[in-house]
Every structure is written in structure tokens, then in C-alpha cells.
Amino acid sequence: MLTKKRSHIWNHFTIIDQKYAKCSYCSNKVSYGGGSSGNLIRHMKTKHITVPLERNVRQEAQDLVTEQNVDDPNSLGTTVSNSNQLTISSKSSTNSEPARPSISTSQSIVRQPVQASMNSFIQKPITISKSKKIDTQISKLIIKHYHPFSLVEETEFKNLINLLAPGYTLPSRKTISNSLIPQLYESVVSEIKENIKNIQAICLTTDAWTSLNNQSFVAVTAHYIDENTKLSSILLGCHHFLERHTAVEMSSFLKDIVRKWNLENLVTMVVSDNASNIIAAIKLCNWRSLGCFAHSINLVVESGLKYEDVKSIIAKVKAIVQYFKQSSQALIRLNDNQVKGGHPILKLKQDCPTRWNSTYDMINRILKIKEPVLSTLAVINNDLNNITNYEWNILDHLCKLLKIFYDITNEISCEKFVSISKVLIFSKAMSNYVLVYCNDQSMPYEINSVANILHTKLQQRFNQFDDNDVVIQSTLLDPRFKKQGFVNDRKYEIAYESLSRKVQGISIGKDSQEPEINTPYSEPAGSETIWKDFDSKVSKLSGGGHSTVAGILELDRYLAEPLLKRTADPLVWWHERKLLYPRLYLLACRRLCIVATSVPCERIFSKAGLVLTDRRSRLNTDKVEKILFLNHNLS
């Protein structure tokens, strides 16, 4: 019989012969020629990375007790006559090897009882499956909450884990970085590919971003309606982009991403900002492109705020806000004045050129705490108290004028609800709202001027949506809007013709058609002749097997239904009627999956800013890509 080796690695293998040992977890035969355990260690580190190589003290104590009981099942301490005396003495607690017999010259053998510690009974062993689950959960904690990998090396975190799971061994930071996260990444990729295998269409959004390390990243998100008719969003990738941002290079990148996910024939629309290189890249890919609705709103508002008289007033507000941001004593006095005046303590907001709606936020906030601000400035720095009453009046009207842009930007930027069908309605609402300010002679001249600029820019930038077939079809396919989503009858007729042509080209299988109601009634023999004319007439009215006629009938029947409540979910409505309108349902899945903005990419970049911080600036781009992918796609 072969003698068991001393290395901890042998706790995980069973010796077969002089050359091979069998793994206790996967039963694979691994060579250990010459008595070397190198192959065995490599096998454990590559195939079973979550299994700690060293056995814990608790297991050794249990093995020792088991060994003694096997030697003498009746007693832990037994005296046996022999020519020599063997005394078993336990080693110190720092030695991980079991106690070995020491030989003395006495004439008897005495075995000293070794009692296992209480921990060996309280602390039950952690199974391999549970250990893997804990590993995965720690990886998710690091990914979802932007912790560094060194979290597993922090003393207090180790203490916490030891209290919760005493038998569990924490993985090292390298194990998490090089093994656990890549494994989790591959698992999520496989799961997503399975989920999108049977979808009807997909909408992409894309944008570019530069990190604090001056590294360029390009993100691509995908949006689709799943088998339960729910709008789902995934991040296909936020990849380090090494090439120049030309249309040719960007188009090649987008094609590679789509090919990797097997989505070549499913792209119904690509939404991006108004950058010319990205729009040109989308055209080179032969995909439809749509400008980001929220970005267009932001450009319109920026144009209006550049009006010189209003721009100078906003500059005064910025100076006040900046003063309170820089002076701690001024901020303390401002907070005291708010409390004395019975107001809740509100902080002033600084606008940021790259953050949408930030100017509105700044103006709205200073108007809310106008009195405490003015009283504070009068005492501390009266030089900044240079906004006249007339200018405060302009700021008040300007805030009301910009509010509709603020509200629409927030509502149109959603990812989990249908947004593309609201584009025409919101365009009309903004135009009509601004037009009121243009024609109101009681308004200050500066507000009339800003409103005129906004109205002109709205007409220029939002005409693209009125003439886009996909947008008008989406509006008509939303059961909340239908005809009411169009500015006039002519626009509705164009949309109806466009949708009618599209639905006529959709053919469905026999199984997808409207189900028949089965009854126990059986027709008598020869009834085909009696009912032949009647069945023929009904077949013509219902479209029969002709997809063109059936599609038109579906569309007319759908439009004749009453409007759905505006606050209801149109996808729930379509899910309940997917058998009643099978052709329109397929088309609705292809249209209503489109998002109206590229905000999903902006959110990815916000997360990227939390991953690539000053503390974690040395993360290589491959790890950043995987962390961002998992952060967005992990449930």
C-alpha cells in the first residue's frame, strides 16, 4: 500500500498508482511522476479555484479523533503491553499536520486522549457548492457597488466573513480579478445569448467617452421586446477604442459587435447623438439612424440661452452660486438664514455644460431660496447682490419657459417603458408651449426673444421625426395614441399608408393565426356542399389565407378599438392581444423596442466614471470592460 504524502494537496486526491492520482472533485487522473505535486496543484488552481488547498484545523482535529477511534473503538486512552512504549503527543496549534507517535524505551504503549475543540462541533464544514455561491456573491458585491478588488484583503471585511461563515476561505484579489470575474462574464454572455435567440428585432444606442486616463471607450446598448412582451435592455459592450473616430473605423467596430452577438439581421434602428461621424458610420452599416431626442432638446435650449441679455443675467447667477460653493462661512450663514426664515435647507446648484438641464436646475434652485441668498449677500458680500428686480422677473419667466424641456427630457429618457411613440406628441407640445411665450406681449422682451429662438430651433431639429417612417408607425402602433398622436389628418394618413404597406408584407404561420373556438358539435356528412357559399363569403371578409387582405383587416380592426388609458402600459395591451392581431403584434415588437434617446449609453459612462477613479486608475481596459458589462447586465 502506498504511503500518503504530507502536502496539503493530497487532501484533494486519491493515489491510484506510482504515477497517477484521482481528483476528488472531477475524478480526473493527474500525473505526479517522481513524487512531485506540481501538476496536482496546477490542476486545483485551474479547475477548482474555489476550493482552498489547505485543510482547516477543525477538519484535522476530526481526522485525528477518527484515527484514534479506528485504532481503539472502545476507548480514547488505552494501555497495551508491548516491548516499547509509544506516547502520542499533540503538536502545537500552529502546526497544521496531525500528531505523530514518538517512541520511548518503556515496556508499554500508552495513548493519550486528544479532545477536539468545541469549534469542530459548532462550525460545520462549508460545502463546495456553497463556497462557490459565496465567491460569486462577493464578486457581485465588488462589481455592482464599485468596490476595489482589495476589499477581500481588508481586515474588517475578513472579520465579517469569518463571523458569518467561519469555514469559508476568502479568495484573493487575484483570484477575483483573473478567475471569478472572467468566469462570471462568460456565464452572463451565454445567458444573454440564450435570451435574445428568438427575439424579433433590436434597437441599438451608441456613444463615445474618454476616461480620466485619456482612454477612449465606445459603448453599445441593445433594447428589445422579449417573449413576455416586456422591454429589456442589455449592454453589448463598452470597449476600449484604439482607432481614430472616423466613420469607417466606427462602422467596422459596430459591425463586429453585432456579428459577435449574432444580431446582423435584427437591427431595426440605431440611436445616437448628432455627431456626424457616428451618423455616417451607421449609414455605412446600412442601418436606420435616429438622432437622440434628449440631445436635440438640449441643443435647442442651449441656443436659446445664448441670447446675450439672458446670458449676462445667468452669468450673475453663476457668480453667486460659485461664491457660496467656495466660501464655507457664507454657506453656514446661508443655511442659518434659511432656518430662521422657516425654509428647509436647500443647496445651491452649479450648472455644467455637459449635463443636460443643469442651467434650469441652477435657476430654479436660486429662485426657491432667493430671500435667504439676498439677505446673506447683503451682510457678507454685497458686491454680488447685483441682480435687479427686473432681472429676477426675467429669471422667473425663463424658469417657467424651460420647465417643459426639463420635464420632457426626464420622461423621454426612460429605458424600461416605451418612448419612441411619444416623440411626435412631445415635439408638438414643446412647439405649442413655446409659441404661447412668443405671442404673449405681456412678457419681457428678453423672454419673447428667447422663445422665438427656441421655436425656430424646434422646427429645424424636430422635422426629422415627423418624416421618419419608423417613428410615425410606432406612434400609430401605440394603443394609447393611434390617430390622436398626429398633428393633423394629413400626417395621420401618411402614417396609415406607411403602416399598411408594412403590415401587408408580414406573413405568419398557421399556428400564429387567431385561434378557433372548439365546440363538441360535429357537422353531419355532406355539410361542405351546404355551407360552401357561406364559408367562401366569410373567408373573403376575414382575409382568408391572403396576407395582404388579412393585414389590412387587422389594422382597421385595431384602429377601431377604443384608446388605451395614457398611463397604462401598451406592451401589456399587446401581450394580451398577440393572437388577435398576430401581424401587428410582430410589427409592434419591431417598432416599440426603439428608444428615443442615447441616454442608456450616457448612464454606462456615468458608471464607468465610478469604476475608473483615481484610486483604481491602474485597472487595465479588459477588466474595465468586463466590470461595466457585468454591472449593467447582472440581475
PDB file of C-alpha atoms in Angstrom, residues 169-374:
ATOM      1  CA  THR A 169     -11.879  30.853   2.890  1.00  0.00           C
ATOM      2  CA  LEU A 170     -11.890  34.207   1.098  1.00  0.00           C
ATOM      3  CA  PRO A 171     -10.438  34.252  -2.425  1.00  0.00           C
ATOM      4  CA  SER A 172      -7.506  36.539  -3.064  1.00  0.00           C
ATOM      5  CA  ARG A 173      -7.800  39.718  -5.105  1.00  0.00           C
ATOM      6  CA  LYS A 174      -6.006  37.985  -7.983  1.00  0.00           C
ATOM      7  CA  THR A 175      -8.451  35.084  -7.885  1.00  0.00           C
ATOM      8  CA  ILE A 176     -11.371  37.505  -8.153  1.00  0.00           C
ATOM      9  CA  SER A 177      -9.727  39.549 -10.871  1.00  0.00           C
ATOM     10  CA  ASN A 178      -8.277  36.749 -13.001  1.00  0.00           C
ATOM     11  CA  SER A 179     -10.662  33.860 -12.396  1.00  0.00           C
ATOM     12  CA  LEU A 180     -14.011  34.641 -10.782  1.00  0.00           C
ATOM     13  CA  ILE A 181     -14.918  37.737 -12.814  1.00  0.00           C
ATOM     14  CA  PRO A 182     -13.949  36.171 -16.188  1.00  0.00           C
ATOM     15  CA  GLN A 183     -15.997  33.077 -15.306  1.00  0.00           C
ATOM     16  CA  LEU A 184     -18.957  35.228 -14.315  1.00  0.00           C
ATOM     17  CA  TYR A 185     -18.555  37.225 -17.535  1.00  0.00           C
ATOM     18  CA  GLU A 186     -18.674  34.106 -19.724  1.00  0.00           C
ATOM     19  CA  SER A 187     -21.689  32.832 -17.820  1.00  0.00           C
ATOM     20  CA  VAL A 188     -23.631  36.083 -18.313  1.00  0.00           C
ATOM     21  CA  VAL A 189     -22.680  36.229 -22.012  1.00  0.00           C
ATOM     22  CA  SER A 190     -24.049  32.715 -22.543  1.00  0.00           C
ATOM     23  CA  GLU A 191     -27.233  33.579 -20.658  1.00  0.00           C
ATOM     24  CA  ILE A 192     -27.839  36.730 -22.714  1.00  0.00           C
ATOM     25  CA  LYS A 193     -27.245  34.921 -25.995  1.00  0.00           C
ATOM     26  CA  GLU A 194     -29.851  32.384 -24.966  1.00  0.00           C
ATOM     27  CA  ASN A 195     -32.335  35.114 -24.020  1.00  0.00           C
ATOM     28  CA  ILE A 196     -32.022  37.010 -27.316  1.00  0.00           C
ATOM     29  CA  LYS A 197     -32.041  33.931 -29.516  1.00  0.00           C
ATOM     30  CA  ASN A 198     -35.713  34.250 -30.524  1.00  0.00           C
ATOM     31  CA  ILE A 199     -36.332  37.999 -30.460  1.00  0.00           C
ATOM     32  CA  GLN A 200     -37.937  39.795 -33.416  1.00  0.00           C
ATOM     33  CA  ALA A 201     -35.838  42.961 -33.592  1.00  0.00           C
ATOM     34  CA  ILE A 202     -33.350  45.023 -31.658  1.00  0.00           C
ATOM     35  CA  CYS A 203     -32.570  48.721 -31.276  1.00  0.00           C
ATOM     36  CA  LEU A 204     -29.014  49.872 -30.633  1.00  0.00           C
ATOM     37  CA  THR A 205     -27.710  53.008 -28.958  1.00  0.00           C
ATOM     38  CA  THR A 206     -24.082  54.045 -29.153  1.00  0.00           C
ATOM     39  CA  ASP A 207     -21.818  56.840 -27.940  1.00  0.00           C
ATOM     40  CA  ALA A 208     -18.161  57.525 -27.103  1.00  0.00           C
ATOM     41  CA  TRP A 209     -16.448  58.577 -23.861  1.00  0.00           C
ATOM     42  CA  THR A 210     -12.938  59.467 -22.688  1.00  0.00           C
ATOM     43  CA  SER A 211     -11.729  58.322 -19.262  1.00  0.00           C
ATOM     44  CA  LEU A 212      -9.524  60.207 -16.800  1.00  0.00           C
ATOM     45  CA  ASN A 213      -6.613  58.198 -18.238  1.00  0.00           C
ATOM     46  CA  ASN A 214      -7.375  59.733 -21.639  1.00  0.00           C
ATOM     47  CA  GLN A 215      -8.529  56.359 -22.932  1.00  0.00           C
ATOM     48  CA  SER A 216     -11.383  56.266 -25.427  1.00  0.00           C
ATOM     49  CA  PHE A 217     -14.339  53.923 -24.900  1.00  0.00           C
ATOM     50  CA  VAL A 218     -17.320  53.235 -27.150  1.00  0.00           C
ATOM     51  CA  ALA A 219     -20.499  51.786 -25.637  1.00  0.00           C
ATOM     52  CA  VAL A 220     -23.252  49.885 -27.443  1.00  0.00           C
ATOM     53  CA  THR A 221     -26.532  49.033 -25.709  1.00  0.00           C
ATOM     54  CA  ALA A 222     -29.339  46.899 -27.138  1.00  0.00           C
ATOM     55  CA  HIS A 223     -33.064  47.126 -26.486  1.00  0.00           C
ATOM     56  CA  TYR A 224     -35.664  44.527 -27.433  1.00  0.00           C
ATOM     57  CA  ILE A 225     -39.074  43.132 -26.528  1.00  0.00           C
ATOM     58  CA  ASP A 226     -38.765  39.663 -25.016  1.00  0.00           C
ATOM     59  CA  GLU A 227     -41.080  36.663 -25.246  1.00  0.00           C
ATOM     60  CA  ASN A 228     -43.186  38.063 -22.389  1.00  0.00           C
ATOM     61  CA  THR A 229     -43.643  41.337 -24.317  1.00  0.00           C
ATOM     62  CA  LYS A 230     -41.520  43.332 -21.902  1.00  0.00           C
ATOM     63  CA  LEU A 231     -38.953  45.928 -22.903  1.00  0.00           C
ATOM     64  CA  SER A 232     -35.472  44.711 -21.956  1.00  0.00           C
ATOM     65  CA  SER A 233     -32.085  46.423 -22.153  1.00  0.00           C
ATOM     66  CA  ILE A 234     -28.601  44.931 -22.232  1.00  0.00           C
ATOM     67  CA  LEU A 235     -25.094  46.294 -22.625  1.00  0.00           C
ATOM     68  CA  LEU A 236     -23.397  44.596 -25.559  1.00  0.00           C
ATOM     69  CA  GLY A 237     -20.107  46.150 -24.603  1.00  0.00           C
ATOM     70  CA  CYS A 238     -18.200  49.240 -23.521  1.00  0.00           C
ATOM     71  CA  HIS A 239     -14.928  48.651 -25.320  1.00  0.00           C
ATOM     72  CA  HIS A 240     -11.611  50.431 -25.382  1.00  0.00           C
ATOM     73  CA  PHE A 241     -11.421  52.016 -28.836  1.00  0.00           C
ATOM     74  CA  LEU A 242      -7.875  52.398 -30.138  1.00  0.00           C
ATOM     75  CA  GLU A 243      -8.625  53.577 -33.656  1.00  0.00           C
ATOM     76  CA  ARG A 244      -9.415  57.071 -34.868  1.00  0.00           C
ATOM     77  CA  HIS A 245     -13.079  58.029 -34.558  1.00  0.00           C
ATOM     78  CA  THR A 246     -13.699  58.097 -38.301  1.00  0.00           C
ATOM     79  CA  ALA A 247     -16.903  56.850 -39.893  1.00  0.00           C
ATOM     80  CA  VAL A 248     -15.119  53.870 -41.461  1.00  0.00           C
ATOM     81  CA  GLU A 249     -13.482  52.731 -38.208  1.00  0.00           C
ATOM     82  CA  MET A 250     -16.665  53.256 -36.202  1.00  0.00           C
ATOM     83  CA  SER A 251     -18.763  51.297 -38.722  1.00  0.00           C
ATOM     84  CA  SER A 252     -16.289  48.416 -38.614  1.00  0.00           C
ATOM     85  CA  PHE A 253     -16.466  48.419 -34.818  1.00  0.00           C
ATOM     86  CA  LEU A 254     -20.285  48.390 -34.789  1.00  0.00           C
ATOM     87  CA  LYS A 255     -20.435  45.552 -37.315  1.00  0.00           C
ATOM     88  CA  ASP A 256     -18.038  43.467 -35.226  1.00  0.00           C
ATOM     89  CA  ILE A 257     -20.153  43.971 -32.100  1.00  0.00           C
ATOM     90  CA  VAL A 258     -23.367  42.989 -33.883  1.00  0.00           C
ATOM     91  CA  ARG A 259     -21.680  39.969 -35.506  1.00  0.00           C
ATOM     92  CA  LYS A 260     -20.343  38.787 -32.168  1.00  0.00           C
ATOM     93  CA  TRP A 261     -23.873  38.646 -30.760  1.00  0.00           C
ATOM     94  CA  ASN A 262     -25.455  37.173 -33.937  1.00  0.00           C
ATOM     95  CA  LEU A 263     -27.734  40.180 -34.439  1.00  0.00           C
ATOM     96  CA  GLU A 264     -26.889  41.014 -38.069  1.00  0.00           C
ATOM     97  CA  ASN A 265     -30.452  40.800 -39.414  1.00  0.00           C
ATOM     98  CA  LEU A 266     -32.265  42.139 -36.359  1.00  0.00           C
ATOM     99  CA  VAL A 267     -31.108  45.772 -36.111  1.00  0.00           C
ATOM    100  CA  THR A 268     -34.182  47.949 -36.678  1.00  0.00           C
ATOM    101  CA  MET A 269     -32.688  51.292 -35.595  1.00  0.00           C
ATOM    102  CA  VAL A 270     -29.510  52.819 -34.166  1.00  0.00           C
ATOM    103  CA  VAL A 271     -29.938  55.843 -31.891  1.00  0.00           C
ATOM    104  CA  SER A 272     -27.003  58.183 -31.282  1.00  0.00           C
ATOM    105  CA  ASP A 273     -26.228  61.811 -30.628  1.00  0.00           C
ATOM    106  CA  ASN A 274     -25.919  64.214 -33.533  1.00  0.00           C
ATOM    107  CA  ALA A 275     -22.188  63.618 -34.134  1.00  0.00           C
ATOM    108  CA  SER A 276     -21.609  63.438 -37.882  1.00  0.00           C
ATOM    109  CA  ASN A 277     -19.030  60.637 -37.707  1.00  0.00           C
ATOM    110  CA  ILE A 278     -21.372  58.276 -35.844  1.00  0.00           C
ATOM    111  CA  ILE A 279     -24.306  59.055 -38.148  1.00  0.00           C
ATOM    112  CA  ALA A 280     -22.085  58.384 -41.174  1.00  0.00           C
ATOM    113  CA  ALA A 281     -20.852  55.129 -39.596  1.00  0.00           C
ATOM    114  CA  ILE A 282     -24.437  53.915 -39.126  1.00  0.00           C
ATOM    115  CA  LYS A 283     -25.213  54.651 -42.767  1.00  0.00           C
ATOM    116  CA  LEU A 284     -22.145  52.657 -43.844  1.00  0.00           C
ATOM    117  CA  CYS A 285     -23.599  49.723 -41.917  1.00  0.00           C
ATOM    118  CA  ASN A 286     -26.868  50.096 -43.911  1.00  0.00           C
ATOM    119  CA  TRP A 287     -28.902  50.630 -40.753  1.00  0.00           C
ATOM    120  CA  ARG A 288     -31.508  53.262 -39.976  1.00  0.00           C
ATOM    121  CA  SER A 289     -30.281  56.056 -37.746  1.00  0.00           C
ATOM    122  CA  LEU A 290     -32.158  58.336 -35.374  1.00  0.00           C
ATOM    123  CA  GLY A 291     -30.828  61.369 -33.541  1.00  0.00           C
ATOM    124  CA  CYS A 292     -31.116  61.371 -29.756  1.00  0.00           C
ATOM    125  CA  PHE A 293     -34.312  63.221 -28.832  1.00  0.00           C
ATOM    126  CA  ALA A 294     -32.963  64.408 -25.471  1.00  0.00           C
ATOM    127  CA  HIS A 295     -29.722  65.630 -27.025  1.00  0.00           C
ATOM    128  CA  SER A 296     -31.704  67.593 -29.613  1.00  0.00           C
ATOM    129  CA  ILE A 297     -33.727  69.209 -26.804  1.00  0.00           C
ATOM    130  CA  ASN A 298     -30.502  70.173 -25.050  1.00  0.00           C
ATOM    131  CA  LEU A 299     -29.113  71.785 -28.217  1.00  0.00           C
ATOM    132  CA  VAL A 300     -32.343  73.760 -28.663  1.00  0.00           C
ATOM    133  CA  VAL A 301     -32.230  75.054 -25.072  1.00  0.00           C
ATOM    134  CA  GLU A 302     -28.541  75.967 -25.335  1.00  0.00           C
ATOM    135  CA  SER A 303     -29.309  78.039 -28.447  1.00  0.00           C
ATOM    136  CA  GLY A 304     -31.963  79.993 -26.556  1.00  0.00           C
ATOM    137  CA  LEU A 305     -29.737  80.623 -23.545  1.00  0.00           C
ATOM    138  CA  LYS A 306     -27.061  82.160 -25.757  1.00  0.00           C
ATOM    139  CA  TYR A 307     -29.256  85.233 -26.227  1.00  0.00           C
ATOM    140  CA  GLU A 308     -26.963  87.983 -24.937  1.00  0.00           C
ATOM    141  CA  ASP A 309     -29.292  89.773 -22.497  1.00  0.00           C
ATOM    142  CA  VAL A 310     -30.287  86.499 -20.828  1.00  0.00           C
ATOM    143  CA  LYS A 311     -26.742  85.150 -20.920  1.00  0.00           C
ATOM    144  CA  SER A 312     -25.465  88.103 -18.855  1.00  0.00           C
ATOM    145  CA  ILE A 313     -28.120  87.536 -16.158  1.00  0.00           C
ATOM    146  CA  ILE A 314     -27.252  83.830 -15.968  1.00  0.00           C
ATOM    147  CA  ALA A 315     -23.596  84.803 -15.551  1.00  0.00           C
ATOM    148  CA  LYS A 316     -24.512  86.816 -12.437  1.00  0.00           C
ATOM    149  CA  VAL A 317     -26.343  83.796 -11.005  1.00  0.00           C
ATOM    150  CA  LYS A 318     -23.305  81.604 -11.672  1.00  0.00           C
ATOM    151  CA  ALA A 319     -21.069  84.034  -9.788  1.00  0.00           C
ATOM    152  CA  ILE A 320     -23.353  83.907  -6.738  1.00  0.00           C
ATOM    153  CA  VAL A 321     -23.534  80.114  -6.774  1.00  0.00           C
ATOM    154  CA  GLN A 322     -19.783  79.798  -7.175  1.00  0.00           C
ATOM    155  CA  TYR A 323     -19.193  82.151  -4.233  1.00  0.00           C
ATOM    156  CA  PHE A 324     -21.315  80.024  -1.899  1.00  0.00           C
ATOM    157  CA  LYS A 325     -19.625  76.866  -3.187  1.00  0.00           C
ATOM    158  CA  GLN A 326     -16.183  78.241  -2.334  1.00  0.00           C
ATOM    159  CA  SER A 327     -16.868  80.031   0.966  1.00  0.00           C
ATOM    160  CA  SER A 328     -17.719  77.778   3.908  1.00  0.00           C
ATOM    161  CA  GLN A 329     -18.600  80.768   6.139  1.00  0.00           C
ATOM    162  CA  ALA A 330     -21.004  82.132   3.549  1.00  0.00           C
ATOM    163  CA  LEU A 331     -22.649  78.718   3.234  1.00  0.00           C
ATOM    164  CA  ILE A 332     -23.080  78.449   7.018  1.00  0.00           C
ATOM    165  CA  ARG A 333     -24.702  81.895   7.129  1.00  0.00           C
ATOM    166  CA  LEU A 334     -26.983  80.961   4.196  1.00  0.00           C
ATOM    167  CA  ASN A 335     -28.137  77.806   5.956  1.00  0.00           C
ATOM    168  CA  ASP A 336     -28.805  79.773   9.173  1.00  0.00           C
ATOM    169  CA  ASN A 337     -30.900  82.297   7.274  1.00  0.00           C
ATOM    170  CA  GLN A 338     -32.942  79.513   5.697  1.00  0.00           C
ATOM    171  CA  VAL A 339     -33.650  78.032   9.115  1.00  0.00           C
ATOM    172  CA  LYS A 340     -34.588  81.435  10.588  1.00  0.00           C
ATOM    173  CA  GLY A 341     -36.943  82.086   7.693  1.00  0.00           C
ATOM    174  CA  GLY A 342     -38.689  78.751   8.219  1.00  0.00           C
ATOM    175  CA  HIS A 343     -37.357  77.272   4.956  1.00  0.00           C
ATOM    176  CA  PRO A 344     -35.908  73.805   4.506  1.00  0.00           C
ATOM    177  CA  ILE A 345     -32.149  73.858   3.966  1.00  0.00           C
ATOM    178  CA  LEU A 346     -31.504  73.668   0.223  1.00  0.00           C
ATOM    179  CA  LYS A 347     -28.137  73.742  -1.513  1.00  0.00           C
ATOM    180  CA  LEU A 348     -27.436  75.929  -4.499  1.00  0.00           C
ATOM    181  CA  LYS A 349     -26.741  74.034  -7.718  1.00  0.00           C
ATOM    182  CA  GLN A 350     -23.957  74.827 -10.159  1.00  0.00           C
ATOM    183  CA  ASP A 351     -24.676  74.344 -13.851  1.00  0.00           C
ATOM    184  CA  CYS A 352     -22.443  72.157 -16.004  1.00  0.00           C
ATOM    185  CA  PRO A 353     -22.161  72.493 -19.800  1.00  0.00           C
ATOM    186  CA  THR A 354     -22.117  68.708 -20.317  1.00  0.00           C
ATOM    187  CA  ARG A 355     -25.061  67.984 -18.035  1.00  0.00           C
ATOM    188  CA  TRP A 356     -28.493  68.435 -19.536  1.00  0.00           C
ATOM    189  CA  ASN A 357     -31.000  70.617 -17.685  1.00  0.00           C
ATOM    190  CA  SER A 358     -28.310  71.866 -15.295  1.00  0.00           C
ATOM    191  CA  THR A 359     -28.976  75.544 -16.094  1.00  0.00           C
ATOM    192  CA  TYR A 360     -32.658  75.048 -15.336  1.00  0.00           C
ATOM    193  CA  ASP A 361     -31.740  73.347 -12.050  1.00  0.00           C
ATOM    194  CA  MET A 362     -29.477  76.269 -11.080  1.00  0.00           C
ATOM    195  CA  ILE A 363     -32.079  78.944 -11.838  1.00  0.00           C
ATOM    196  CA  ASN A 364     -34.921  77.023 -10.233  1.00  0.00           C
ATOM    197  CA  ARG A 365     -32.961  76.444  -7.026  1.00  0.00           C
ATOM    198  CA  ILE A 366     -31.792  80.046  -6.546  1.00  0.00           C
ATOM    199  CA  LEU A 367     -35.363  81.264  -7.088  1.00  0.00           C
ATOM    200  CA  LYS A 368     -36.576  78.931  -4.319  1.00  0.00           C
ATOM    201  CA  ILE A 369     -34.123  80.380  -1.763  1.00  0.00           C
ATOM    202  CA  LYS A 370     -33.950  83.873  -3.198  1.00  0.00           C
ATOM    203  CA  GLU A 371     -34.650  85.707   0.091  1.00  0.00           C
ATOM    204  CA  PRO A 372     -32.055  83.843   2.224  1.00  0.00           C
ATOM    205  CA  VAL A 373     -29.470  84.305  -0.554  1.00  0.00           C
ATOM    206  CA  LEU A 374     -30.073  88.049  -0.821  1.00  0.00           C
TER     207      LEU A 374
END
